[in-house]
mmCIF file of C-alpha atoms and ligand atoms in Angstrom:
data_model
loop_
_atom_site.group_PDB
_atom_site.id
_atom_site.type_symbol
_atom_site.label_atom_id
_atom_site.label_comp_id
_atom_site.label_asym_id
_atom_site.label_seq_id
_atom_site.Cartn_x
_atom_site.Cartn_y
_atom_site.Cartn_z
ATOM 1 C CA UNK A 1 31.767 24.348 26.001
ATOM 2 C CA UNK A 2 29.186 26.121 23.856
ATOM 3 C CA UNK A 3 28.556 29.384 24.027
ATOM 4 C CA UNK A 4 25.165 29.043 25.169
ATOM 5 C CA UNK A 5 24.765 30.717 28.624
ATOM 6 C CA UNK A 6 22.121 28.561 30.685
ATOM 7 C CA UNK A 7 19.823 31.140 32.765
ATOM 8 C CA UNK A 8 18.685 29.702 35.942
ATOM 9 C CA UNK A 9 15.575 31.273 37.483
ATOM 10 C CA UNK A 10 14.897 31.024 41.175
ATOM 11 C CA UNK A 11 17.215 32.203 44.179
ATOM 12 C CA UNK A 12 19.730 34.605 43.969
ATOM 13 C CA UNK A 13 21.939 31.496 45.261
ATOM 14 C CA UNK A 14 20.568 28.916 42.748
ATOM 15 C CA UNK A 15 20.770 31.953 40.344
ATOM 16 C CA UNK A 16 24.859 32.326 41.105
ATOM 17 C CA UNK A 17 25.281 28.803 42.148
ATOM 18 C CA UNK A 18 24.002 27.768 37.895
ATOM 19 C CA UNK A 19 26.018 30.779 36.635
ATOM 20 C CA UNK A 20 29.353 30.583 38.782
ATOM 21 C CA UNK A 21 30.670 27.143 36.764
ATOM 22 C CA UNK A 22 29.413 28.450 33.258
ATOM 23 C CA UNK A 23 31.761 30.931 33.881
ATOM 24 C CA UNK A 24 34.384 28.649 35.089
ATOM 25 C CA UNK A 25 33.838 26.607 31.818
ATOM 26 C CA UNK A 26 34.078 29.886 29.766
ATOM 27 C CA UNK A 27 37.111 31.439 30.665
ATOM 28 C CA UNK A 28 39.283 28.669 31.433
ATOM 29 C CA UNK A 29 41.864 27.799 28.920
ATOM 30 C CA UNK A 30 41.576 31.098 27.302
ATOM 31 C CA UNK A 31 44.472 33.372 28.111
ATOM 32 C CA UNK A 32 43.521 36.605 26.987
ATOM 33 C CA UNK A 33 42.064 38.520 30.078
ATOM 34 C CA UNK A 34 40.552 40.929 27.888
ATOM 35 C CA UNK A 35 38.449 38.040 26.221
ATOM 36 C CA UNK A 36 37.658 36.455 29.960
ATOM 37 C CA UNK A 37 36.716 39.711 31.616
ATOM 38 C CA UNK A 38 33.912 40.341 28.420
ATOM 39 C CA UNK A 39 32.407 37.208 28.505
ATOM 40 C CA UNK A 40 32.124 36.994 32.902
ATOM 41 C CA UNK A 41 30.128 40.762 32.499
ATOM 42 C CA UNK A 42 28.066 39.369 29.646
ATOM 43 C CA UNK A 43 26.872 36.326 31.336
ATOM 44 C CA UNK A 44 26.340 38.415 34.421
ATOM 45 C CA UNK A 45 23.980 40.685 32.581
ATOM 46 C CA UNK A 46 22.477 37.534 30.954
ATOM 47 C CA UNK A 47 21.564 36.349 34.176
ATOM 48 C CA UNK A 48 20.912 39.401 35.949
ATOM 49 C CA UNK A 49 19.540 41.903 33.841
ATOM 50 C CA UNK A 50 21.516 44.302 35.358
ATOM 51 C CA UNK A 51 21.125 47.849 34.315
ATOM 52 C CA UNK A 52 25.155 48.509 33.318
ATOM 53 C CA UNK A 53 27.759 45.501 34.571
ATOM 54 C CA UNK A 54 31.492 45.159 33.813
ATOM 55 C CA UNK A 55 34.994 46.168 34.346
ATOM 56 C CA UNK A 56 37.245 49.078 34.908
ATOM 57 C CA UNK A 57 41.231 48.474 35.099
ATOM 58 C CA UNK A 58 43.851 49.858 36.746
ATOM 59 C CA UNK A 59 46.402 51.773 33.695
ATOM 60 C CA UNK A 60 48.647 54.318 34.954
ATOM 61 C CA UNK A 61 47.112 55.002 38.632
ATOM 62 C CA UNK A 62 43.449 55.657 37.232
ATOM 63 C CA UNK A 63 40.439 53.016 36.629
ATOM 64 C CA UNK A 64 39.545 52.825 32.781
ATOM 65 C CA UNK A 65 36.787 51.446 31.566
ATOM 66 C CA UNK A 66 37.144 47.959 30.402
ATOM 67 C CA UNK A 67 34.881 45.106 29.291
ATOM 68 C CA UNK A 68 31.282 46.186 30.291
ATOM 69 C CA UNK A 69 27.397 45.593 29.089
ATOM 70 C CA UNK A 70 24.829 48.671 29.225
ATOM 71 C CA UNK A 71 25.021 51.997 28.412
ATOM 72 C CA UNK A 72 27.920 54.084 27.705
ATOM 73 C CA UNK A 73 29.856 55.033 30.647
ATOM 74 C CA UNK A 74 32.537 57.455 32.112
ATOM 75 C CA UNK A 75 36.080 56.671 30.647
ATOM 76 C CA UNK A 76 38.007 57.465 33.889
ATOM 77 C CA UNK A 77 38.055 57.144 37.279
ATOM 78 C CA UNK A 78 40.832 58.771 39.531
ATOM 79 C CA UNK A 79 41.809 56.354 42.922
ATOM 80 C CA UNK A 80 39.256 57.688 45.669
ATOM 81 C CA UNK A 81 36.485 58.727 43.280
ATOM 82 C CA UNK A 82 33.150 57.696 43.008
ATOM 83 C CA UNK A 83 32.374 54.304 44.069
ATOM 84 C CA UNK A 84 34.581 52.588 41.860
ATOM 85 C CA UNK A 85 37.718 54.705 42.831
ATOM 86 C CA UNK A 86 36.692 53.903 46.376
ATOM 87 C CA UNK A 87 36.647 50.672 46.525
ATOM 88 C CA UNK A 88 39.865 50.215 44.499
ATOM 89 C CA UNK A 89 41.341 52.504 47.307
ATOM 90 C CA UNK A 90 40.162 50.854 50.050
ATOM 91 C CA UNK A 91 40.501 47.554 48.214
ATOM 92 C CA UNK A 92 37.284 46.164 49.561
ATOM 93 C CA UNK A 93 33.565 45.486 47.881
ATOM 94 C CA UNK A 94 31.732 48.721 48.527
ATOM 95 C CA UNK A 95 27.309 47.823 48.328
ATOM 96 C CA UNK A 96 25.092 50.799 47.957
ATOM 97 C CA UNK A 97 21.829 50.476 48.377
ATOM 98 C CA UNK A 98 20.847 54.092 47.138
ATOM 99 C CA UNK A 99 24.002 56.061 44.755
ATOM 100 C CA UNK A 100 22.013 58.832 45.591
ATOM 101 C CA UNK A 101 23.346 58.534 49.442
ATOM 102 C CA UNK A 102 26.768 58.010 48.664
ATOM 103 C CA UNK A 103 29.069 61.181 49.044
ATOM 104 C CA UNK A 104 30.549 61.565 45.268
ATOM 105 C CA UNK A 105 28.969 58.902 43.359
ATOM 106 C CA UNK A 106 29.767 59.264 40.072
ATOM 107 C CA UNK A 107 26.629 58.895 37.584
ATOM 108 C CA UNK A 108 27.060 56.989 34.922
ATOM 109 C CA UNK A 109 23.218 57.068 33.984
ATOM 110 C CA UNK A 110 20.547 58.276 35.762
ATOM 111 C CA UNK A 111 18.403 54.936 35.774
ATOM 112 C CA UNK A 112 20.996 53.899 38.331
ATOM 113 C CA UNK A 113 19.654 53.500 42.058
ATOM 114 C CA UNK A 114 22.092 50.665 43.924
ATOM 115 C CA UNK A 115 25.610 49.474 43.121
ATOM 116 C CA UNK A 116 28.052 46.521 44.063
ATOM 117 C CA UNK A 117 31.980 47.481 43.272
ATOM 118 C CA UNK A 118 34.122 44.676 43.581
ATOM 119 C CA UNK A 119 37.494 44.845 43.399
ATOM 120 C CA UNK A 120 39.839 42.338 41.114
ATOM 121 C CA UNK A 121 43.105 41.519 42.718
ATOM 122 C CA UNK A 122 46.477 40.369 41.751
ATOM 123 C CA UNK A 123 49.039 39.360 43.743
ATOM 124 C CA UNK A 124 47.552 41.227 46.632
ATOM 125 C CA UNK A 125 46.876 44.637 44.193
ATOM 126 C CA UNK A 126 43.899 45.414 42.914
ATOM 127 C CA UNK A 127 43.923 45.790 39.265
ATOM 128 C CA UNK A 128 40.584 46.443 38.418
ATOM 129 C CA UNK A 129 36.704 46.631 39.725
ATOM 130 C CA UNK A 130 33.411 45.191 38.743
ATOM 131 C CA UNK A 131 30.905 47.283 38.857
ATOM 132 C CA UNK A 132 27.133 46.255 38.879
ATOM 133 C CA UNK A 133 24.574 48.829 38.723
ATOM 134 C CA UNK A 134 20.812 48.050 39.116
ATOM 135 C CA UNK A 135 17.465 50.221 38.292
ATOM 136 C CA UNK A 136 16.601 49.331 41.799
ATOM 137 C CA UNK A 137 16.890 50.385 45.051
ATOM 138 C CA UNK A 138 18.872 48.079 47.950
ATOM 139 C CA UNK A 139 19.440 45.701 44.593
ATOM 140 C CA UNK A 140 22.734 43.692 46.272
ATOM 141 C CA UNK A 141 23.649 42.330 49.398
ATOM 142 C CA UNK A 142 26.078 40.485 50.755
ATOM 143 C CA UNK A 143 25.352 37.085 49.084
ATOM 144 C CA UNK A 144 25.988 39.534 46.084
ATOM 145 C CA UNK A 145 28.920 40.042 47.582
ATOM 146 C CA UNK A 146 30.316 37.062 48.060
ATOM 147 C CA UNK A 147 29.877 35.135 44.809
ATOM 148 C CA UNK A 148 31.031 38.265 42.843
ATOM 149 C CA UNK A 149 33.985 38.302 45.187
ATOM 150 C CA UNK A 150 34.341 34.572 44.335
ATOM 151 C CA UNK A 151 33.660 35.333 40.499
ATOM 152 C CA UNK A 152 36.611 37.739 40.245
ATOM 153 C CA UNK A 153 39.221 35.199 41.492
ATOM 154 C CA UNK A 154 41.424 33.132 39.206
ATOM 155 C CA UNK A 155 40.531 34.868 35.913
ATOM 156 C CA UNK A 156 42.178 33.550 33.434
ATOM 157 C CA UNK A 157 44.683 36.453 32.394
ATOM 158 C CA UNK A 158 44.116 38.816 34.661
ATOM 159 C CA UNK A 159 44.770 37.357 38.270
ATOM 160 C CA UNK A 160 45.118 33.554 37.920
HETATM 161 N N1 LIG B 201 28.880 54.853 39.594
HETATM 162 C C1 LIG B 201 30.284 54.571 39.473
HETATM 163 C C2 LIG B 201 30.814 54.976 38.136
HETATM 164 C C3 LIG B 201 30.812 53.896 37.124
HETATM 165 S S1 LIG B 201 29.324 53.634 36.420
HETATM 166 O O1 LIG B 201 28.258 53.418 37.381
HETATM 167 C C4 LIG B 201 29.342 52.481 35.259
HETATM 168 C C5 LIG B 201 31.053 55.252 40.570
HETATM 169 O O2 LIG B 201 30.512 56.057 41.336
HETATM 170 O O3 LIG B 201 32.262 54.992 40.667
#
């Protein structure tokens, strides 16, 4: 396909439902996971306009940062910190509505208000988290939820 990224306005479901196939169309027959994971967070901030959105992998029992757009962020993440280290030890989607309320959220930047981690799996591990961060308050829901959890499947390299 081209690399032209179509941005749908309307619902957050027409919203995923236009992006969710471009992504499809953009990762599949590449096999570098590296490559895939870059271009899913850059169509996702395309899209979005999310303040910071991308991935953090799993390398030698800690999160590092991986493919991401927005601001610089923190490097490392030990299992059990911060939201990201959370939800890769509970290995389940964590939504905050307010990082302020969240015992031990790690700031990345301080424009941050709500968050959506995700976490990638592989043969039943997770190997990594997307993280979404938005400059607003009670930003993601559960429909956030499940496309992103339907977004991280089957990437090409990574978990497919
Ligand atoms: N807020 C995250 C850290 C990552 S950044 O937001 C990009 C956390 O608490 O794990």
């Amino acid at each position: 396909m081209s690399e032209d990224l179509h941005i749908a306005a309307g619902s957050k479901t027409e919203r995923y439902a236009s992006l969710l196939p471009q992504i499809r169309a953009l990762t599949e027959g590449e096999t570098d996971g590296v490559a895939n994971l870059a271009n899913i967070a850059a169509a996702l901030k395309e899209q979005f306009g999310w303040l910071w959105v991308g991935f953090y992998l799993v390398k030698n029992n800690e999160l590092v940062v991986g493919p991401f757009q927005g601001p610089v962020a923190c490097t490392r993440i030990r299992k059990g910190r911060g939201v990201c280290g959370t939800s890769w030890e509970k290995a389940e989607t964590l939504i905050v509505p307010d990082v302020e309320a969240f015992p031990g959220h790690i700031t990345c930047s301080s424009l941050s208000r709500s968050e959506i981690v995700v976490p990638v799996f592989h043969k039943g591990e997770v190997v990594g988290v997307l993280d979404a961060d938005s400059v607003e308050l009670n930003d993601f829901d559960t429909e956030d939820q499940r496309w992103l959890e339907e977004i991280v499947k089957g990437i090409p390299g990574i978990n497919n």
